[in-house]
Amino acid sequence: MLVPWRGFWNPRSKAPGQEEERHVKANDRDYNERFTYADNHIKTAKYTFYTFLPINLFEQFQRFANAYFLVLLILQLIPEISSLSWFTTIVPLVLVLTITAVKDATDDYFRHKSDQQVNTRQSQVLIKGKIQKEKWMNVRVGDIIKLENNQFVAADVLLLSSSEPYGLCYIETAELDGETNLKVRQALTVTSDLGADVAKLADFNGEVVCEPPNNKLDKFIGTLYWKDNKYSLDNEKMLLRGCMLRNTEWCFGMVIFAGLQTKLMQNCGRTKFKRTSIDRLMNTLVLWIFGFLICMGIILAIGNTIWEQRVGRNFWAYLLWDELLSSAVFSGFLTFWSYIIILNTVVPISLYVSVEVLRLGHSYFINWDRKMYYSRKDTPAEARTTTLNEELGQVEFIFSDKTGTLTQNIMVFSKCSINGNTYGDVYDEFGHKVDITEKTPCVDFSFNPLMDRKFRFHDSSLVEAIKLEEPLVQEFFRLLALCHTVMPEERSEGQSWPLVYQAQSPDEGALVTAARNFGFVFRARTPETITLYEMGQPVTYQLLAILDFNNVRKRMSVIVRNPKGQLKLYSKGADTIIFDRLEPANEELMYTTSEHLNEFAGEGLRTLALAYKDLDEDMFDEWMKKLLFASAALENREERLGALYEEVEQGLMLLGATAIEDKLQEGVPETISCLTLANIKIWVLTGDKLETAMNIGYSCNMLRDDMNEVFIISSHTMLEVQQELKERFSSSQDVGKTDMYASDSVFEETIIAECALIINGHSLAHALEADLEQILLDVACLCKTVICCRVTPLQKAQVVELVKRHKRAVTLAIGDGANDVSMIKTAHIGVGISGQEGMQAVLASDYSFAQFRYLQRLLLVHGRWSYHRMCNFLCYFFYKNFAFTLVHFWFGFLCGFSAQTVYDQWFITLFNIVYTSLPVLAMGVFDQDVNEQYSLRYPNLYRPGQLNLLFNKRKFFTCTLQGVCTSFILFFIPYGAFLCAVRDDGSHISDQQSFAVTIATSLVIVVSVQIGLDTNYWTAVNHFFIWGSLAVYFAILFAMNSDGIFRIFPSQFPFVGTARNALNQKSVWLVILLTTVVCIMPVVAMRFLKTDLHPTQTDKVRLLQQATRRQGPQEQNLRRVRRTSSRRSAYAFAHQQGYGELITSGKNMKVHTSSTSAVPSSSPGRTHSINCNTLRSHTTCSSFQHYNLGHCMF
Amino acid sequence: MKSEGEFVNQPDNTAFTQQRLPAWQPMLSAGIVIPLFTLIGLAFIGIGVALFITSQNIKVQELDYTGTATSSPCFQCSGLSIQNCTCERNFSLSELFEGPVFFYYGLSNYYQNYRQYGVSKDDYQLSGDTTYFLKPQSYCSPYQYSNNKPIVPCGSIANSMFNDTFRLYLLVNGSRKQVPFDGKGIAWWTDYNIKYRNPSPVNGSFAAAFDGTTKPVNWQKSAYELDPTDQANNGFLNQDFLVWMRRAALPNFRKLYGRITGGDYSQGLPAGNYTLQISYNYPVLSFGGTKKVVFSNVSWMGGKNQFLGIAYLVIGSLCVVMAIVMLIVYAKYKFPDNDDA
């Protein structure tokens, strides 16, 4: 029965990395365990309780800086070269390690929690002939599991049987590919016969041989061997992890792939540790500084060697140190290490930890922002990663998902044109068009007891027309009620909406619902009939044929016989298609309608044209025969049917057109135009169809009619794609050239303003290959708008990766579904839309919030501020450390290069972590160069971040140079003054310790003044920290130099009394004052002259802001630009082929033994709707109810 | 509307969380910067003038007595092997050297700031901890033990203590009249009272506390008998020792030897001819150093210091010049305020 040799001779299948074929035997864990297949346990956490410390420390010491300080610490323990006590390094090091470890531990804790939540979801597994509850993580490959309605599928399973007839089963794959329409899966007939019989299922011992784990969501190849028979398996029989079971009471499946090997997880891409460009720059700079440090060490070591030979040797002879000191060269060698130790503070150890603290602070500000809080779903914004904030201020490319991100995925019947009259606009008493808002009064549909209460329509003239029984208006709605593939579901009495539609596309749902409210209620269907309630009267039509939709036809028709016996064909479809098939007499109406369609399309609505035709009985009979014949044909069936459909769909009578609004999320066009002004390029990557994507492109203002060209690339072969791309490239360059001659504006800018590129998934697959990717990128970057449609999750990631790799620009990906996960993970910054059904995108994201429009605030306010703060912070930090440390370098020349420190060791220990850390942190957390209103009002303030202007290598040189100069001044002014200084009581003051205190005090004052200059926004906290740091410095100085502490630790605090004796001297204060002024005034002068001669955008806005501060913030006047242009939209339906057949064959209709009223109250559909009503807001609920296919009443 | 309870996740509306903290937002505008520069410039010029004049009024008399030149009276003493050599330097004052006059000795090319030199002492010893008398810390090496006896005070700094002594005579009518140096209180109060402590006397004898130890190699006398005239000026609290132990920051330094305040000289050194008798013990020629003595008086700003006054004048002038430059630039290139950004 089985094929016993499998699994024995094929050793490769045991190596998990090289699995070539997968063998899974149902209900046979022992067999399956021979292969090392992944179990269903998912682990994203890094540590466990016991491994945390070693692993975390190991990771931390992999960081260059930490390892460096560890080495330094070891060096300091060698007495020959130890120029500084070990505590100067260990105190900051331990502090840094602790803070980082605590942060890592918290992060990992949350990962553990989320893992556990997923792993402990309940599933029902068939074990030893019984269905038992098991956690997800305990599900194994080969297990048979039972799934129930509205449950997530736990692993990739082969569908065996289901509650529905023919082994059908409905799933929603939104988590996988973002498409929210229902998909049908059908089990093999042999297995669907197993039904829910547990005993039979337990005896099922088929073996599946299939492809190894991969990430192709739409492909599966395998074979089932059972009872000596072979059955081929394809994707139509698979339920993938992440799908949700819909409208199916239960189903049984056999686990093929589990856990990390499921297609969903394989598609997730590997979690990469994301680092910002500033991080990378920082690492480079730290390396440079390290090199600089070694150079200084070498210079000083050489100096030491020379000094030893010239001077030191005699001095040692004099001191009788001969036996102690060896050769000058060896002394130089030791000096090198000693100087590495004392100059180590140029590599700022507290840098990394301070940066982390800043980012954490910025993340909290994002979490706390009420303007990014969505009250309707009670969802605040969340910074899930705390390491990327400043990169939010540098974004150049945004990759956005469409469904759920830009759009709400709600279709609303908003306008229509019937027989040359438009309906749907609201006019005020002066005849002006009124913008429709929440407050606009709705039409009262109370005349209709079967209405859907959530349906809103604002133009009452259409209802009047209906009430006047205008025949064409009636025909219009009759068409909408008849020509579709929607399934109705009648609920038992007492429900608020007894009638619920389950549509496979939200568009159809919207149209049928509109017809319902206007009095043409679609109530029931059988394979042969459709029952309407026309203005309250039941009318049953005979359904003779459904001329189904497909992508080529772009239309669908039904042929019905009405109660009067007339044969009618009702057709709806893309306007161009319908218009081609009209009766010539319709021409005038066609022009009017066409105008209306343009108007609708101009508003970004999805349009459809409707037409009907009276059929002649004889002709129809003949046609029907041909149809039956054709549908039985084995060859070219599709083509023959198509030709027949074409034949009958001629000479149509135009009825009108509908316009459906694919509701955008709030504020999307405004956000997009604002981000565009900030010079951010927005690419839409969607799994949706070309037409839908374009439609949204138009309604979001990303595509406009005044664009020079909209390139559409939808070829299927590599060569074609290549050719098309090349053509586009040259033509777009031509556009650019002509424009360049026309105006002297920047070359690229003009081009960008003109073109748009739309590319579909097939072409993209070719274009992303190595030969073509460069030209694709070139073309795409010349275009202002890029839309990629029909792309797979992995392609989304590839596109992001392409831009990331070649453009050296910061990319941001935003999406809401599991299909966006890979893109979110690939981009520099991933943003998830939270508050939706699935959490996958949010869990993978770095930032999450509820509405697309918050992106504007995230980037232009938080991102810009973060970047500004981080850059200022870094500049200051490097400046500070150079100023602090290089004093030792200068002193080296005067102390025989002996690595004598200038400062007290305690000062060295505390300088970075106590005296100067808080003011710069306060600046880094609170600073605002321009307030939020102005940041949003002038999006071009975002430009410096993209150009990387505020912190780059040049800036780094400037600020380190400033640090070097400061250290020079800090050393040589006191040097000049102390050459022959004495106190005013004649005793000496030019001793080492007074010198140290003077320089240290000057240094602290200079860097405090400098941070004061760098702080643009002095909050109380800044005041407190800056003044506080100075106070703390003096307090600690006097405390450490005090008698008391000396008496306790005489050898640790040798500076006793120095502060007192030095700082009561006027001359010392004069030196400090002079040093401070000399260090600071040039900076002030430079900055003033710079803002005066070359003001940056920021300077201008700051000045403006200061000038207008008294007037209070002004209202932002970024308004939605009404597009006056027109465009023809295609048949932009989220439609699928094949539903017509399901209906006419009656496959998807349940045969109820009882009557209508006896629909079991516990039916899953109903359960769903109850959940739906209680848990979700009404709007989302309705959209989900459309999917409740499968329960149909007769 | 939804009830309050549904907004559980709503962030707090505080100035802090919403980043609306009231703040002072200074800008470097012309109205601040130019007056600031002018003000600082003028103030600095004022201070500079005051410092310069004060410094000019301070009198300094320096005498080098290294004896490198053969003509120098101390040449005879500069040889390495010569012991107990005395030489004299004569000088004359044409007018009263206003008091109080301070007498310094100065060394050059002497690296008291060398790291290994600087650590070569035992702080525990010096704070009077007798357990370290017998077991000095290793920092003191090579002056930790001498002939297997612990050295107290150990280390290079103590060992290399300056040991030239000076006597100043005023020639009055051909006879020498000694001008007394007051060596009391020349060290810092904190050094004398807190930082350094003598060991407690053993059985009433101060010297007994040093039992079992030996004096530093270069010293002629033990620590407890440095000043036979004053019992309190011995051990680690000897003023000259304290002054020496406060290491100089730079290789050229001067240290206070004594004040001239006593009796007839409270007003200063009167005009006349003086002889400085030097007992020349301290060898500096071997490492190319020089020795000198300095007579100086002080002002409110301490000793004579031309550097500060000149620096203040220069910086003050630069600030004023800068203010003028900025004023011109501002007037000429002032960017329009109402430039809509």
CSV table of C-alpha atoms in Angstrom, one decimal, chain A residues 775-1072:
chain,number,residue,atom,x,y,z
A,775,ILE,CA,17.3,50.3,-15.4
A,776,LEU,CA,14.1,49.6,-13.4
A,777,LEU,CA,15.5,51.7,-10.7
A,778,ASP,CA,16.6,54.5,-13.0
A,779,VAL,CA,13.1,54.6,-14.6
A,780,ALA,CA,11.4,54.4,-11.2
A,781,CYS,CA,13.5,57.2,-9.8
A,782,LEU,CA,12.8,59.5,-12.7
A,783,CYS,CA,9.1,59.1,-11.9
A,784,LYS,CA,7.3,61.0,-9.3
A,785,THR,CA,5.0,58.1,-8.5
A,786,VAL,CA,5.6,54.4,-8.7
A,787,ILE,CA,2.9,51.8,-8.2
A,788,CYS,CA,3.6,48.1,-8.3
A,789,CYS,CA,0.6,46.0,-8.4
A,790,ARG,CA,0.0,42.2,-8.2
A,791,VAL,CA,3.2,41.8,-6.3
A,792,THR,CA,3.9,39.0,-3.9
A,793,PRO,CA,5.1,39.7,-0.4
A,794,LEU,CA,8.6,38.7,-1.3
A,795,GLN,CA,8.6,41.0,-4.3
A,796,LYS,CA,7.7,43.8,-2.1
A,797,ALA,CA,10.7,43.1,0.0
A,798,GLN,CA,12.8,42.8,-3.2
A,799,VAL,CA,11.7,46.2,-4.4
A,800,VAL,CA,12.6,47.7,-1.0
A,801,GLU,CA,15.9,45.9,-1.1
A,802,LEU,CA,16.6,47.2,-4.5
A,803,VAL,CA,16.2,50.8,-3.5
A,804,LYS,CA,18.0,50.2,-0.3
A,805,ARG,CA,21.0,48.7,-2.1
A,806,HIS,CA,21.4,51.1,-4.9
A,807,LYS,CA,20.1,54.4,-3.7
A,808,ARG,CA,21.8,54.7,-0.3
A,809,ALA,CA,18.6,56.3,0.8
A,810,VAL,CA,16.6,55.6,3.9
A,811,THR,CA,13.5,53.6,3.1
A,812,LEU,CA,10.3,53.2,5.1
A,813,ALA,CA,7.7,50.5,4.5
A,814,ILE,CA,4.2,50.8,5.8
A,815,GLY,CA,1.6,48.2,5.8
A,816,ASP,CA,-1.1,46.4,7.7
A,817,GLY,CA,-1.1,42.8,6.7
A,818,ALA,CA,1.0,39.7,6.9
A,819,ASN,CA,1.8,40.2,3.3
A,820,ASP,CA,3.6,43.4,4.2
A,821,VAL,CA,5.8,41.7,6.8
A,822,SER,CA,8.7,41.0,4.6
A,823,MET,CA,8.7,44.5,3.3
A,824,ILE,CA,8.4,45.9,6.7
A,825,LYS,CA,11.4,43.9,7.9
A,826,THR,CA,13.5,44.7,4.9
A,827,ALA,CA,13.1,48.4,4.9
A,828,HIS,CA,15.2,50.6,7.1
A,829,ILE,CA,12.1,51.4,9.0
A,830,GLY,CA,9.0,49.3,9.1
A,831,VAL,CA,5.7,50.8,10.1
A,832,GLY,CA,2.6,48.7,10.9
A,833,ILE,CA,-1.0,49.9,10.9
A,834,SER,CA,-2.3,48.8,14.2
A,835,GLY,CA,-5.9,48.3,15.4
A,836,GLN,CA,-6.7,45.9,12.5
A,837,GLU,CA,-7.6,42.3,12.5
A,838,GLY,CA,-4.2,40.8,12.0
A,839,MET,CA,-1.2,41.7,14.1
A,840,GLN,CA,1.5,40.2,12.0
A,841,ALA,CA,2.5,43.5,10.4
A,842,VAL,CA,2.5,45.3,13.7
A,843,LEU,CA,4.6,42.6,15.4
A,844,ALA,CA,7.2,42.8,12.6
A,845,SER,CA,7.2,46.6,12.6
A,846,ASP,CA,9.4,49.1,14.2
A,847,TYR,CA,6.6,51.7,14.6
A,848,SER,CA,2.9,51.2,14.6
A,849,PHE,CA,-0.1,53.4,14.7
A,850,ALA,CA,-3.7,53.3,13.6
A,851,GLN,CA,-3.8,55.7,10.6
A,852,PHE,CA,-1.7,56.3,7.6
A,853,ARG,CA,-2.0,60.1,8.1
A,854,TYR,CA,0.1,59.8,11.3
A,855,LEU,CA,3.0,59.1,9.2
A,856,GLN,CA,3.3,62.7,8.4
A,857,ARG,CA,3.6,63.6,12.1
A,858,LEU,CA,5.9,60.6,12.7
A,859,LEU,CA,8.4,61.8,10.0
A,860,LEU,CA,8.0,65.5,9.9
A,861,VAL,CA,7.8,66.1,13.6
A,862,HIS,CA,9.2,63.2,15.6
A,863,GLY,CA,11.6,62.1,12.9
A,864,ARG,CA,12.9,65.5,12.2
A,865,TRP,CA,13.3,66.4,15.9
A,866,SER,CA,15.0,63.1,16.6
A,867,TYR,CA,17.4,63.6,13.8
A,868,HIS,CA,18.1,67.2,14.8
A,869,ARG,CA,18.6,66.2,18.4
A,870,MET,CA,20.7,63.2,17.7
A,871,CYS,CA,23.0,65.1,15.4
A,872,ASN,CA,23.4,68.0,17.8
A,873,PHE,CA,24.0,65.5,20.5
A,874,LEU,CA,26.7,63.7,18.6
A,875,CYS,CA,28.4,66.8,17.6
A,876,TYR,CA,28.5,68.1,21.1
A,877,PHE,CA,29.6,64.7,22.4
A,878,PHE,CA,32.6,64.4,20.2
A,879,TYR,CA,33.5,68.0,20.8
A,880,LYS,CA,33.3,67.5,24.5
A,881,ASN,CA,35.4,64.5,24.6
A,882,PHE,CA,38.1,65.9,22.4
A,883,ALA,CA,38.2,69.1,24.5
A,884,PHE,CA,38.4,67.0,27.6
A,885,THR,CA,41.0,64.5,26.5
A,886,LEU,CA,43.4,66.3,24.3
A,887,VAL,CA,44.6,68.5,27.2
A,888,HIS,CA,46.6,65.4,28.2
A,889,PHE,CA,48.2,65.5,24.8
A,890,TRP,CA,49.4,69.0,25.2
A,891,PHE,CA,50.5,68.4,28.7
A,892,GLY,CA,52.6,65.5,27.4
A,893,PHE,CA,55.0,67.9,25.9
A,894,LEU,CA,55.7,69.5,29.2
A,895,CYS,CA,55.8,66.5,31.5
A,896,GLY,CA,58.4,64.5,29.7
A,897,PHE,CA,55.7,62.5,27.8
A,898,SER,CA,55.2,60.6,31.0
A,899,ALA,CA,51.5,60.1,30.6
A,900,GLN,CA,50.9,62.2,33.7
A,901,THR,CA,47.2,63.1,33.8
A,902,VAL,CA,46.3,66.7,33.9
A,903,TYR,CA,43.1,66.1,35.9
A,904,ASP,CA,42.3,64.4,39.1
A,905,GLN,CA,41.4,60.7,38.5
A,906,TRP,CA,38.0,61.3,40.0
A,907,PHE,CA,37.4,64.1,37.6
A,908,ILE,CA,38.2,61.8,34.7
A,909,THR,CA,35.9,59.1,36.1
A,910,LEU,CA,33.0,61.5,36.6
A,911,PHE,CA,33.4,64.0,33.8
A,912,ASN,CA,31.5,62.0,31.2
A,913,ILE,CA,29.0,60.3,33.4
A,914,VAL,CA,28.1,63.0,35.9
A,915,TYR,CA,29.4,66.5,35.1
A,916,THR,CA,28.4,66.7,31.5
A,917,SER,CA,26.0,63.9,30.7
A,918,LEU,CA,22.7,65.3,31.8
A,919,PRO,CA,22.6,68.7,30.1
A,920,VAL,CA,23.4,67.1,26.8
A,921,LEU,CA,20.9,64.4,27.4
A,922,ALA,CA,18.3,67.0,28.2
A,923,MET,CA,19.2,68.8,25.0
A,924,GLY,CA,18.9,65.5,23.1
A,925,VAL,CA,15.6,64.8,24.6
A,926,PHE,CA,13.8,68.1,24.6
A,927,ASP,CA,15.4,70.3,22.0
A,928,GLN,CA,13.1,71.7,19.3
A,929,ASP,CA,14.7,74.0,16.8
A,930,VAL,CA,11.3,74.6,15.1
A,931,ASN,CA,8.1,73.8,16.8
A,932,GLU,CA,5.7,71.2,15.5
A,933,GLN,CA,3.3,73.5,13.7
A,934,TYR,CA,6.1,75.0,11.7
A,935,SER,CA,7.7,71.6,11.1
A,936,LEU,CA,4.5,70.5,9.5
A,937,ARG,CA,3.9,73.8,7.7
A,938,TYR,CA,7.3,73.8,6.1
A,939,PRO,CA,7.9,70.3,4.9
A,940,ASN,CA,11.1,71.3,3.2
A,941,LEU,CA,12.6,71.6,6.7
A,942,TYR,CA,12.8,67.8,6.3
A,943,ARG,CA,15.4,68.2,3.6
A,944,PRO,CA,18.6,68.5,5.7
A,945,GLY,CA,17.9,65.0,7.1
A,946,GLN,CA,17.6,63.4,3.7
A,947,LEU,CA,20.8,65.1,2.6
A,948,ASN,CA,22.5,64.0,5.8
A,949,LEU,CA,23.5,67.6,6.5
A,950,LEU,CA,23.4,67.8,10.3
A,951,PHE,CA,25.8,65.0,11.1
A,952,ASN,CA,28.3,63.7,8.6
A,953,LYS,CA,32.0,63.2,8.4
A,954,ARG,CA,32.5,66.9,7.7
A,955,LYS,CA,30.5,67.9,10.7
A,956,PHE,CA,32.4,65.4,12.7
A,957,PHE,CA,35.7,67.1,11.6
A,958,THR,CA,34.4,70.5,12.5
A,959,CYS,CA,33.3,69.5,15.9
A,960,THR,CA,36.4,67.6,16.7
A,961,LEU,CA,38.5,70.4,15.4
A,962,GLN,CA,36.6,72.7,17.7
A,963,GLY,CA,37.3,70.2,20.5
A,964,VAL,CA,41.0,70.2,19.7
A,965,CYS,CA,41.1,74.0,19.7
A,966,THR,CA,39.2,74.2,22.9
A,967,SER,CA,41.7,71.7,24.5
A,968,PHE,CA,44.6,73.8,23.2
A,969,ILE,CA,43.1,77.0,24.7
A,970,LEU,CA,42.2,75.1,27.9
A,971,PHE,CA,45.7,74.0,28.4
A,972,PHE,CA,47.8,76.9,27.1
A,973,ILE,CA,46.0,79.8,28.8
A,974,PRO,CA,46.4,78.4,32.2
A,975,TYR,CA,49.9,77.4,31.2
A,976,GLY,CA,50.8,81.0,30.4
A,977,ALA,CA,49.2,82.2,33.6
A,978,PHE,CA,50.8,79.5,35.8
A,979,LEU,CA,54.3,79.9,34.5
A,980,CYS,CA,55.1,82.2,37.4
A,981,ALA,CA,52.0,82.5,39.4
A,982,VAL,CA,51.9,82.7,43.1
A,983,ARG,CA,49.0,83.3,45.4
A,984,ASP,CA,48.2,86.6,46.8
A,985,ASP,CA,49.7,85.5,50.1
A,986,GLY,CA,52.9,84.6,48.3
A,987,SER,CA,52.7,80.9,48.7
A,988,HIS,CA,52.8,78.9,45.5
A,989,ILE,CA,49.9,77.9,43.3
A,990,SER,CA,51.5,76.6,40.2
A,991,ASP,CA,51.5,73.1,41.5
A,992,GLN,CA,50.1,70.2,39.7
A,993,GLN,CA,46.9,70.0,41.7
A,994,SER,CA,45.9,73.6,41.4
A,995,PHE,CA,46.7,73.5,37.7
A,996,ALA,CA,44.4,70.5,37.5
A,997,VAL,CA,41.6,72.1,39.3
A,998,THR,CA,41.9,75.3,37.2
A,999,ILE,CA,41.8,73.5,33.9
A,1000,ALA,CA,39.0,71.1,35.1
A,1001,THR,CA,36.9,74.0,36.2
A,1002,SER,CA,37.5,75.9,33.0
A,1003,LEU,CA,36.6,72.8,31.1
A,1004,VAL,CA,33.4,72.2,32.9
A,1005,ILE,CA,32.4,75.8,32.5
A,1006,VAL,CA,33.3,75.9,28.8
A,1007,VAL,CA,31.4,72.8,27.9
A,1008,SER,CA,28.4,74.0,29.9
A,1009,VAL,CA,28.3,77.3,28.1
A,1010,GLN,CA,28.7,75.4,24.9
A,1011,ILE,CA,25.7,73.1,25.6
A,1012,GLY,CA,23.9,76.3,26.5
A,1013,LEU,CA,24.6,77.6,23.1
A,1014,ASP,CA,23.6,74.3,21.5
A,1015,THR,CA,20.3,74.3,23.3
A,1016,ASN,CA,17.6,75.9,21.3
A,1017,TYR,CA,14.8,75.1,23.6
A,1018,TRP,CA,15.4,75.8,27.3
A,1019,THR,CA,12.8,74.0,29.3
A,1020,ALA,CA,12.9,73.9,33.0
A,1021,VAL,CA,14.6,70.6,32.8
A,1022,ASN,CA,17.4,72.0,30.7
A,1023,HIS,CA,17.9,74.8,33.1
A,1024,PHE,CA,17.9,72.4,36.0
A,1025,PHE,CA,20.4,70.1,34.4
A,1026,ILE,CA,22.8,72.8,33.1
A,1027,TRP,CA,22.9,74.8,36.3
A,1028,GLY,CA,22.6,71.6,38.3
A,1029,SER,CA,25.6,70.1,36.6
A,1030,LEU,CA,27.7,73.1,37.4
A,1031,ALA,CA,26.5,73.1,40.9
A,1032,VAL,CA,27.2,69.4,41.2
A,1033,TYR,CA,30.7,69.8,39.8
A,1034,PHE,CA,31.6,72.4,42.4
A,1035,ALA,CA,29.8,70.4,45.1
A,1036,ILE,CA,31.7,67.2,44.2
A,1037,LEU,CA,34.9,69.1,43.8
A,1038,PHE,CA,34.8,70.6,47.2
A,1039,ALA,CA,33.6,67.4,48.7
A,1040,MET,CA,36.4,65.4,47.2
A,1041,ASN,CA,38.9,68.0,48.3
A,1042,SER,CA,37.4,68.2,51.8
A,1043,ASP,CA,39.1,67.2,55.0
A,1044,GLY,CA,36.5,64.7,56.0
A,1045,ILE,CA,36.7,62.5,52.9
A,1046,PHE,CA,40.5,62.6,53.0
A,1047,ARG,CA,40.5,61.4,56.6
A,1048,ILE,CA,38.5,58.4,55.6
A,1049,PHE,CA,40.4,57.5,52.4
A,1050,PRO,CA,43.8,59.2,52.6
A,1051,SER,CA,45.3,57.6,49.5
A,1052,GLN,CA,42.2,57.9,47.3
A,1053,PHE,CA,41.7,61.7,47.6
A,1054,PRO,CA,45.1,63.3,47.4
A,1055,PHE,CA,43.6,66.6,46.2
A,1056,VAL,CA,42.6,67.6,49.7
A,1057,GLY,CA,42.4,71.4,50.1
A,1058,THR,CA,43.3,72.2,46.5
A,1059,ALA,CA,39.9,73.6,45.5
A,1060,ARG,CA,39.9,75.8,48.5
A,1061,ASN,CA,43.3,77.1,47.9
A,1062,ALA,CA,43.1,77.6,44.2
A,1063,LEU,CA,39.5,78.9,43.8
A,1064,ASN,CA,39.9,81.6,46.4
A,1065,GLN,CA,42.3,83.3,44.2
A,1066,LYS,CA,41.2,86.1,42.0
A,1067,SER,CA,43.8,85.3,39.4
A,1068,VAL,CA,42.6,81.7,39.1
A,1069,TRP,CA,39.1,83.0,38.3
A,1070,LEU,CA,40.5,85.5,35.9
A,1071,VAL,CA,42.2,82.6,34.1
A,1072,ILE,CA,39.0,80.6,34.0
